[in-house]
Structure formats: structure tokens, C-alpha cells
PDB file of C-alpha atoms in Angstrom:
ATOM      1  CA  MET A 268       1.772  39.571  24.450  1.00 44.00           C
ATOM      2  CA  LEU A 269       5.311  40.693  25.232  1.00 40.00           C
ATOM      3  CA  GLN A 270       4.137  41.640  28.706  1.00 46.00           C
ATOM      4  CA  LEU A 271       2.827  38.107  29.242  1.00 45.00           C
ATOM      5  CA  VAL A 272       6.125  36.669  28.070  1.00 46.00           C
ATOM      6  CA  ASP A 273       8.026  38.855  30.498  1.00 48.00           C
ATOM      7  CA  GLN A 274       5.710  37.870  33.324  1.00 51.00           C
ATOM      8  CA  GLY A 275       5.668  34.133  32.615  1.00 51.00           C
ATOM      9  CA  GLY A 276       9.294  33.710  31.664  1.00 67.00           C
ATOM     10  CA  PRO A 277      10.429  30.618  29.728  1.00 79.00           C
ATOM     11  CA  PHE A 278       7.245  28.726  30.529  1.00 81.00           C
ATOM     12  CA  VAL A 279       5.272  31.059  28.263  1.00 84.00           C
ATOM     13  CA  TRP A 280       7.667  30.289  25.439  1.00 86.00           C
ATOM     14  CA  VAL A 281       7.170  26.559  26.009  1.00 88.00           C
ATOM     15  CA  LEU A 282       3.389  26.991  25.920  1.00 89.00           C
ATOM     16  CA  GLY A 283       3.714  29.047  22.737  1.00 89.00           C
ATOM     17  CA  VAL A 284       5.684  26.248  21.072  1.00 92.00           C
ATOM     18  CA  LEU A 285       3.089  23.682  22.186  1.00 92.00           C
ATOM     19  CA  ALA A 286       0.301  25.859  20.785  1.00 93.00           C
ATOM     20  CA  PHE A 287       2.103  26.235  17.449  1.00 94.00           C
ATOM     21  CA  VAL A 288       2.786  22.494  17.155  1.00 94.00           C
ATOM     22  CA  SER A 289      -0.782  21.613  18.065  1.00 94.00           C
ATOM     23  CA  MET A 290      -2.078  24.022  15.412  1.00 95.00           C
ATOM     24  CA  LEU A 291       0.049  22.279  12.760  1.00 95.00           C
ATOM     25  CA  LEU A 292      -1.196  18.861  13.876  1.00 94.00           C
ATOM     26  CA  VAL A 293      -4.825  19.976  13.809  1.00 95.00           C
ATOM     27  CA  LEU A 294      -4.452  21.396  10.298  1.00 95.00           C
ATOM     28  CA  GLU A 295      -2.782  18.178   9.103  1.00 93.00           C
ATOM     29  CA  ARG A 296      -5.642  16.056  10.452  1.00 93.00           C
ATOM     30  CA  ILE A 297      -8.270  18.357   8.921  1.00 93.00           C
ATOM     31  CA  PHE A 298      -6.638  18.095   5.496  1.00 92.00           C
ATOM     32  CA  PHE A 299      -6.323  14.307   5.881  1.00 91.00           C
ATOM     33  CA  PHE A 300      -9.988  13.716   6.698  1.00 90.00           C
ATOM     34  CA  GLN A 301     -11.040  16.090   3.945  1.00 88.00           C
ATOM     35  CA  LYS A 302      -8.833  14.265   1.413  1.00 87.00           C
ATOM     36  CA  VAL A 303     -10.162  10.775   2.240  1.00 84.00           C
ATOM     37  CA  ARG A 304     -13.792  11.858   2.318  1.00 84.00           C
ATOM     38  CA  ILE A 305     -15.789   9.598   0.002  1.00 82.00           C
ATOM     39  CA  ASN A 306     -19.325   8.334  -0.503  1.00 83.00           C
ATOM     40  CA  VAL A 307     -19.003   4.684   0.512  1.00 81.00           C
ATOM     41  CA  GLY A 308     -22.441   3.751  -0.810  1.00 82.00           C
ATOM     42  CA  ASP A 309     -21.696   4.997  -4.316  1.00 84.00           C
ATOM     43  CA  LEU A 310     -18.312   3.243  -4.313  1.00 84.00           C
ATOM     44  CA  LEU A 311     -19.795  -0.109  -3.301  1.00 84.00           C
ATOM     45  CA  LEU A 312     -22.611   0.268  -5.815  1.00 87.00           C
ATOM     46  CA  GLY A 313     -20.167   0.860  -8.650  1.00 86.00           C
ATOM     47  CA  LEU A 314     -17.938  -2.032  -7.588  1.00 84.00           C
ATOM     48  CA  ALA A 315     -20.950  -4.347  -7.263  1.00 84.00           C
ATOM     49  CA  ASN A 316     -22.038  -3.571 -10.823  1.00 86.00           C
ATOM     50  CA  HIS A 317     -18.581  -4.469 -12.157  1.00 83.00           C
ATOM     51  CA  VAL A 318     -18.363  -7.650 -10.070  1.00 82.00           C
ATOM     52  CA  ARG A 319     -21.790  -8.905 -11.171  1.00 83.00           C
ATOM     53  CA  LYS A 320     -20.698  -8.465 -14.774  1.00 82.00           C
ATOM     54  CA  GLY A 321     -17.460 -10.321 -14.101  1.00 80.00           C
ATOM     55  CA  ALA A 322     -15.388  -7.212 -14.870  1.00 80.00           C
ATOM     56  CA  PHE A 323     -12.972  -7.589 -11.959  1.00 80.00           C
ATOM     57  CA  ALA A 324     -10.233  -5.604 -13.705  1.00 84.00           C
ATOM     58  CA  GLU A 325     -12.538  -2.580 -13.994  1.00 85.00           C
ATOM     59  CA  ALA A 326     -13.593  -3.016 -10.371  1.00 83.00           C
ATOM     60  CA  MET A 327      -9.989  -3.080  -9.149  1.00 86.00           C
ATOM     61  CA  HIS A 328      -9.171  -0.038 -11.275  1.00 87.00           C
ATOM     62  CA  GLU A 329     -12.084   1.912  -9.810  1.00 85.00           C
ATOM     63  CA  ALA A 330     -11.143   0.888  -6.248  1.00 84.00           C
ATOM     64  CA  ALA A 331      -7.491   1.855  -6.814  1.00 85.00           C
ATOM     65  CA  ARG A 332      -8.488   5.232  -8.241  1.00 87.00           C
ATOM     66  CA  ALA A 333     -10.833   6.140  -5.371  1.00 84.00           C
ATOM     67  CA  PRO A 334      -9.235   7.860  -2.337  1.00 86.00           C
ATOM     68  CA  GLY A 335      -9.481   6.774   1.242  1.00 85.00           C
ATOM     69  CA  PRO A 336      -9.013   3.666   3.387  1.00 88.00           C
ATOM     70  CA  THR A 337     -12.366   2.160   2.413  1.00 87.00           C
ATOM     71  CA  ALA A 338     -11.351   1.984  -1.235  1.00 88.00           C
ATOM     72  CA  ARG A 339      -8.009   0.410  -0.301  1.00 89.00           C
ATOM     73  CA  VAL A 340      -9.755  -2.301   1.721  1.00 89.00           C
ATOM     74  CA  ALA A 341     -12.108  -3.018  -1.176  1.00 88.00           C
ATOM     75  CA  HIS A 342      -9.126  -3.209  -3.528  1.00 88.00           C
ATOM     76  CA  ALA A 343      -7.362  -5.689  -1.214  1.00 88.00           C
ATOM     77  CA  VAL A 344     -10.446  -7.926  -1.184  1.00 87.00           C
ATOM     78  CA  LEU A 345     -10.825  -7.746  -4.968  1.00 87.00           C
ATOM     79  CA  MET A 346      -7.195  -8.773  -5.489  1.00 87.00           C
ATOM     80  CA  ARG A 347      -7.925 -12.036  -3.643  1.00 86.00           C
ATOM     81  CA  LYS A 348     -11.361 -12.654  -5.070  1.00 82.00           C
ATOM     82  CA  ASN A 349     -10.778 -16.397  -5.576  1.00 84.00           C
ATOM     83  CA  LEU A 350     -10.302 -17.154  -1.878  1.00 83.00           C
ATOM     84  CA  PRO A 351     -13.106 -18.771   0.190  1.00 84.00           C
ATOM     85  CA  ARG A 352     -15.504 -16.534   2.077  1.00 83.00           C
ATOM     86  CA  ARG A 353     -13.800 -17.048   5.445  1.00 86.00           C
ATOM     87  CA  ASP A 354     -10.376 -16.188   4.040  1.00 86.00           C
ATOM     88  CA  LEU A 355     -11.801 -13.128   2.295  1.00 86.00           C
ATOM     89  CA  ARG A 356     -13.167 -11.920   5.621  1.00 88.00           C
ATOM     90  CA  ASP A 357      -9.719 -12.294   7.156  1.00 88.00           C
ATOM     91  CA  VAL A 358      -8.233 -10.316   4.249  1.00 88.00           C
ATOM     92  CA  ALA A 359     -10.766  -7.512   4.757  1.00 87.00           C
ATOM     93  CA  GLN A 360     -10.110  -7.448   8.509  1.00 88.00           C
ATOM     94  CA  GLU A 361      -6.331  -7.343   8.094  1.00 88.00           C
ATOM     95  CA  ALA A 362      -6.550  -4.625   5.448  1.00 88.00           C
ATOM     96  CA  GLY A 363      -8.764  -2.564   7.753  1.00 88.00           C
ATOM     97  CA  GLN A 364      -6.340  -2.967  10.657  1.00 89.00           C
ATOM     98  CA  LEU A 365      -3.510  -1.685   8.475  1.00 89.00           C
ATOM     99  CA  GLU A 366      -5.492   1.506   7.826  1.00 88.00           C
ATOM    100  CA  VAL A 367      -6.053   2.319  11.508  1.00 89.00           C
ATOM    101  CA  PRO A 368      -2.534   3.731  12.179  1.00 89.00           C
ATOM    102  CA  ARG A 369      -2.919   6.119   9.245  1.00 89.00           C
ATOM    103  CA  MET A 370      -6.206   7.422  10.614  1.00 90.00           C
ATOM    104  CA  GLU A 371      -4.866   7.729  14.183  1.00 90.00           C
ATOM    105  CA  ARG A 372      -1.709   9.518  13.112  1.00 89.00           C
ATOM    106  CA  ASN A 373      -0.804  12.533  15.324  1.00 90.00           C
ATOM    107  CA  LEU A 374      -3.735  11.901  17.672  1.00 93.00           C
ATOM    108  CA  ARG A 375      -1.403  10.752  20.435  1.00 93.00           C
ATOM    109  CA  ALA A 376       0.628  13.929  19.984  1.00 93.00           C
ATOM    110  CA  LEU A 377      -2.506  16.068  20.382  1.00 94.00           C
ATOM    111  CA  TYR A 378      -3.509  14.118  23.457  1.00 94.00           C
ATOM    112  CA  GLY A 379      -0.026  14.543  24.892  1.00 94.00           C
ATOM    113  CA  ILE A 380      -0.081  18.312  24.339  1.00 94.00           C
ATOM    114  CA  ALA A 381      -3.501  18.513  26.010  1.00 93.00           C
ATOM    115  CA  LEU A 382      -2.018  16.791  29.057  1.00 93.00           C
ATOM    116  CA  ILE A 383       1.343  18.569  29.155  1.00 93.00           C
ATOM    117  CA  ALA A 384       0.167  22.171  28.645  1.00 92.00           C
ATOM    118  CA  PRO A 385      -1.666  22.497  32.011  1.00 91.00           C
ATOM    119  CA  LEU A 386       1.288  20.871  33.784  1.00 91.00           C
ATOM    120  CA  VAL A 387       3.671  23.382  32.234  1.00 89.00           C
ATOM    121  CA  GLY A 388       1.340  26.170  33.328  1.00 87.00           C
ATOM    122  CA  MET A 389       1.198  24.836  36.888  1.00 87.00           C
ATOM    123  CA  LEU A 390       4.969  24.506  36.935  1.00 86.00           C
ATOM    124  CA  GLY A 391       5.268  28.146  35.902  1.00 83.00           C
ATOM    125  CA  THR A 392       2.822  29.119  38.647  1.00 82.00           C
ATOM    126  CA  VAL A 393       4.745  27.204  41.291  1.00 81.00           C
ATOM    127  CA  ASN A 394       7.986  28.726  40.091  1.00 78.00           C
ATOM    128  CA  GLY A 395       6.481  32.222  40.268  1.00 75.00           C
ATOM    129  CA  LEU A 396       5.082  31.676  43.756  1.00 76.00           C
ATOM    130  CA  VAL A 397       8.424  30.340  44.970  1.00 74.00           C
ATOM    131  CA  GLY A 398      10.112  33.451  43.604  1.00 71.00           C
ATOM    132  CA  THR A 399       7.541  35.688  45.297  1.00 69.00           C
ATOM    133  CA  PHE A 400       7.977  34.101  48.718  1.00 69.00           C
ATOM    134  CA  MET A 401      11.737  34.114  48.352  1.00 71.00           C
ATOM    135  CA  GLN A 402      11.543  37.854  47.693  1.00 66.00           C
ATOM    136  CA  MET A 403       9.357  38.228  50.782  1.00 65.00           C
ATOM    137  CA  SER A 404      11.866  36.349  52.898  1.00 66.00           C
ATOM    138  CA  GLN A 405      14.660  38.566  51.647  1.00 66.00           C
ATOM    139  CA  ASP A 406      12.616  41.637  52.558  1.00 59.00           C
ATOM    140  CA  LYS A 407      11.974  40.120  56.008  1.00 58.00           C
ATOM    141  CA  ALA A 408       8.214  39.867  55.342  1.00 52.00           C
ATOM    142  CA  PHE A 409       7.871  43.647  54.943  1.00 53.00           C
ATOM    143  CA  SER A 410       6.641  43.401  51.338  1.00 56.00           C
ATOM    144  CA  SER A 411       3.613  45.518  50.494  1.00 59.00           C
ATOM    145  CA  PRO A 412       0.288  43.874  49.521  1.00 62.00           C
ATOM    146  CA  ALA A 413       0.629  45.407  46.051  1.00 58.00           C
ATOM    147  CA  ALA A 414       3.980  43.713  45.507  1.00 58.00           C
ATOM    148  CA  MET A 415       2.591  40.366  46.722  1.00 62.00           C
ATOM    149  CA  SER A 416      -0.480  40.580  44.490  1.00 65.00           C
ATOM    150  CA  GLY A 417       1.733  41.493  41.538  1.00 60.00           C
ATOM    151  CA  GLY A 418       3.900  38.448  42.120  1.00 62.00           C
ATOM    152  CA  VAL A 419       0.886  36.139  42.436  1.00 70.00           C
ATOM    153  CA  TYR A 420      -0.598  37.607  39.253  1.00 70.00           C
ATOM    154  CA  GLU A 421       2.594  36.988  37.339  1.00 69.00           C
ATOM    155  CA  SER A 422       2.740  33.392  38.586  1.00 72.00           C
ATOM    156  CA  LEU A 423      -0.855  32.676  37.568  1.00 80.00           C
ATOM    157  CA  VAL A 424      -0.328  33.849  33.987  1.00 83.00           C
ATOM    158  CA  THR A 425       1.219  30.544  32.935  1.00 85.00           C
ATOM    159  CA  THR A 426      -1.667  28.531  34.411  1.00 86.00           C
ATOM    160  CA  GLY A 427      -4.174  30.507  32.386  1.00 87.00           C
ATOM    161  CA  LEU A 428      -2.145  30.127  29.219  1.00 89.00           C
ATOM    162  CA  GLY A 429      -1.717  26.402  29.835  1.00 90.00           C
ATOM    163  CA  LEU A 430      -5.457  25.901  30.145  1.00 92.00           C
ATOM    164  CA  ALA A 431      -6.058  28.117  27.103  1.00 92.00           C
ATOM    165  CA  VAL A 432      -3.826  25.795  25.068  1.00 92.00           C
ATOM    166  CA  ALA A 433      -5.012  22.492  26.551  1.00 94.00           C
ATOM    167  CA  ILE A 434      -8.795  22.939  26.319  1.00 94.00           C
ATOM    168  CA  PRO A 435      -9.132  23.513  22.526  1.00 94.00           C
ATOM    169  CA  VAL A 436      -6.449  20.903  21.777  1.00 95.00           C
ATOM    170  CA  TYR A 437      -8.323  18.304  23.826  1.00 95.00           C
ATOM    171  CA  LEU A 438     -11.598  19.202  22.090  1.00 95.00           C
ATOM    172  CA  PHE A 439      -9.949  18.717  18.692  1.00 95.00           C
ATOM    173  CA  TYR A 440      -8.559  15.396  19.909  1.00 95.00           C
ATOM    174  CA  LEU A 441     -12.050  14.212  20.884  1.00 95.00           C
ATOM    175  CA  PHE A 442     -13.431  15.360  17.521  1.00 94.00           C
ATOM    176  CA  PHE A 443     -10.765  13.536  15.510  1.00 94.00           C
ATOM    177  CA  TYR A 444     -11.037  10.451  17.712  1.00 93.00           C
ATOM    178  CA  GLY A 445     -14.762  10.285  16.962  1.00 93.00           C
ATOM    179  CA  ARG A 446     -14.057  10.645  13.249  1.00 91.00           C
ATOM    180  CA  VAL A 447     -11.602   7.745  13.392  1.00 92.00           C
ATOM    181  CA  LYS A 448     -14.093   5.516  15.194  1.00 92.00           C
ATOM    182  CA  ARG A 449     -16.771   6.233  12.599  1.00 90.00           C
ATOM    183  CA  MET A 450     -14.329   5.580   9.746  1.00 90.00           C
ATOM    184  CA  VAL A 451     -13.267   2.257  11.299  1.00 90.00           C
ATOM    185  CA  HIS A 452     -16.917   1.245  11.507  1.00 90.00           C
ATOM    186  CA  ARG A 453     -17.467   2.197   7.847  1.00 88.00           C
ATOM    187  CA  ILE A 454     -14.371   0.250   6.791  1.00 90.00           C
ATOM    188  CA  GLU A 455     -15.542  -2.872   8.595  1.00 88.00           C
ATOM    189  CA  ARG A 456     -18.993  -2.655   7.027  1.00 88.00           C
ATOM    190  CA  ALA A 457     -17.547  -1.965   3.580  1.00 87.00           C
ATOM    191  CA  GLY A 458     -15.208  -4.963   3.899  1.00 87.00           C
ATOM    192  CA  ILE A 459     -18.081  -7.261   4.843  1.00 88.00           C
ATOM    193  CA  GLU A 460     -20.233  -5.903   2.023  1.00 87.00           C
ATOM    194  CA  MET A 461     -17.393  -6.387  -0.466  1.00 87.00           C
ATOM    195  CA  VAL A 462     -16.916 -10.012   0.625  1.00 86.00           C
ATOM    196  CA  ASN A 463     -20.640 -10.659   0.271  1.00 86.00           C
ATOM    197  CA  ILE A 464     -20.731  -9.036  -3.177  1.00 85.00           C
ATOM    198  CA  ILE A 465     -17.853 -11.156  -4.467  1.00 83.00           C
ATOM    199  CA  CYS A 466     -19.114 -14.414  -2.951  1.00 83.00           C
ATOM    200  CA  ASP A 467     -22.702 -13.849  -4.113  1.00 81.00           C
ATOM    201  CA  ALA A 468     -21.537 -13.078  -7.653  1.00 77.00           C
ATOM    202  CA  ARG A 469     -19.315 -16.150  -7.616  1.00 75.00           C
ATOM    203  CA  ASP A 470     -22.142 -18.392  -6.379  1.00 71.00           C
ATOM    204  CA  GLN A 471     -24.468 -16.943  -9.000  1.00 73.00           C
ATOM    205  CA  ALA A 472     -21.921 -17.692 -11.726  1.00 58.00           C
ATOM    206  CA  GLU A 473     -21.611 -21.286 -10.513  1.00 52.00           C
ATOM    207  CA  ILE A 474     -25.393 -21.705 -10.577  1.00 43.00           C
ATOM    208  CA  VAL A 475     -25.584 -20.312 -14.094  1.00 44.00           C
ATOM    209  CA  SER A 476     -22.803 -22.588 -15.332  1.00 45.00           C
ATOM    210  CA  PHE A 477     -24.490 -25.593 -13.739  1.00 42.00           C
ATOM    211  CA  ARG A 478     -27.766 -24.730 -15.471  1.00 45.00           C
ATOM    212  CA  GLU A 479     -25.993 -24.379 -18.795  1.00 48.00           C
ATOM    213  CA  GLU A 480     -24.328 -27.752 -18.298  1.00 49.00           C
ATOM    214  CA  ALA A 481     -27.631 -29.349 -17.343  1.00 45.00           C
ATOM    215  CA  ASP A 482     -29.333 -27.842 -20.386  1.00 53.00           C
ATOM    216  CA  GLU A 483     -26.526 -29.111 -22.596  1.00 58.00           C
ATOM    217  CA  ILE A 484     -26.848 -32.641 -21.200  1.00 54.00           C
ATOM    218  CA  ALA A 485     -30.610 -32.523 -21.644  1.00 53.00           C
ATOM    219  CA  GLY A 486     -30.146 -31.354 -25.225  1.00 57.00           C
ATOM    220  CA  GLN A 487     -27.731 -34.197 -25.938  1.00 57.00           C
ATOM    221  CA  LYS A 488     -30.193 -36.735 -24.520  1.00 55.00           C
ATOM    222  CA  GLU A 489     -32.993 -35.273 -26.614  1.00 61.00           C
ATOM    223  CA  GLN A 490     -30.872 -35.483 -29.768  1.00 62.00           C
ATOM    224  CA  ALA A 491     -29.997 -39.104 -28.984  1.00 58.00           C
ATOM    225  CA  ALA A 492     -33.664 -39.901 -28.437  1.00 57.00           C
ATOM    226  CA  ASN A 493     -34.587 -38.305 -31.761  1.00 60.00           C
ATOM    227  CA  LYS A 494     -31.909 -40.309 -33.565  1.00 61.00           C
ATOM    228  CA  THR A 495     -33.171 -43.517 -31.944  1.00 59.00           C
ATOM    229  CA  ALA A 496     -36.718 -42.693 -32.946  1.00 58.00           C
ATOM    230  CA  GLN A 497     -35.685 -42.054 -36.539  1.00 61.00           C
ATOM    231  CA  LYS A 498     -33.786 -45.358 -36.707  1.00 59.00           C
ATOM    232  CA  SER A 499     -36.778 -47.271 -35.353  1.00 61.00           C
ATOM    233  CA  LYS A 500     -39.033 -45.736 -38.007  1.00 58.00           C
ATOM    234  CA  LYS A 501     -36.686 -46.913 -40.759  1.00 54.00           C
TER     235      LYS A 501
END
């Protein structure tokens, strides 16, 4: 390793710093996705049971306790449960958009490292080749083939290291980017499902209350009819 540093010069140190930073970013994203991992189906099922019973406080408590962006979107919709369906959809969409920057955090940095590392390696190669040909010009082109090959080898070290850093970083970037896209899709579906659950439960409650009112009116009419019948008999 020390030999590579001596051969590549400061460019190897730059690539080492980029590799170290990218490793920290990858670990941070792994811990993040592991922390927000949740079974969306079970969460929605539990929230739906509370909403159908009219226990909105319990539903909001369960959504606030659950980790992850999906639970936060469900909690935002539950907090505005009295809004019309269209407004609830807007609330779910806005809450989901607020979660996207959290999920995409550090992805741009990984993408930038994947682009910069090969360029740093190529810059080190060009710098090494320039030094080799300058040495040849000073020796009046009498340099031995061994010396020339040694100089070219030293200049190519940084290119290899740059690609060795960039390729795995770019693969991790693609992996995390796919995870974010899938999570965004789950959030959108969960928001729509939460709006439907609340609106369906609300419509069902209105139907039940209307039936109770109709039964009460029918009962009052029946009592009045019975009283009229009793008076007519007397």
C-alpha cells in the first residue's frame, strides 16, 4: 500500500479519502433503510381496524409509534381526517413529497464520488505520463525501455485505483436509488389506501346514523298511530 502511495503521489491520497467518505455514506444509508424497514400491510391493517371502530386517537398513536416514512404519511392523513377526499389526497401527496429528501439523503454524494474518482485517477495518470516524458526529454531521449515502462506503470496506478473506488460506489448508488423508488411507490399506495380507509369509514358512519334517524322517525310515527288508534277506540 505504501508503495502505491509513493508511486501515485497525492492523487492516491485523494482517492483514499474518497473511498473512506463513500464507505461512511454507504454505511449510513444501510442503517437508515434497515431502521425504517416496516411491514406496510400489517400497519395499514391495524390502522384500518382502529378507524372502523372510530378510535382515531389509537390509530394516530400507532402511526406515530411506527418507524418509517409510510407511518408518518399515514399519521399526517389521520390528523386531517375531517377533510374531504380530494383534500386528503393532497395531504397524503404533500406528506410523501416531504419524505423523499430524507430517503435520497447522501445519494448525490455517492453519485458524485462515482464520477469524480475515475477523473482523479486519469488526472494522476496524465500527471505521471507528463513527468515521464519530461524525464525523457531531459535525458535527450536516451532513457532505457525499463525506465519508460516503470514510469508508465506508476502513472497507471491512479487510474486503476480510481476505477476500483468508482465501480463499487456506483453499484451501491444504483442499489440505494432502487430502494428509494420502491419506497416512494409504497408511500404513494399507503397514502391512497389510508385516504380510502378514512373516507369509507366516514361514509359508513353517515349511513348508519341515517338509518338510526330513519328508524327513530318510523318509531315515532308508529307510536303516534297507536295513540290515535287507542283514542278512536275510546
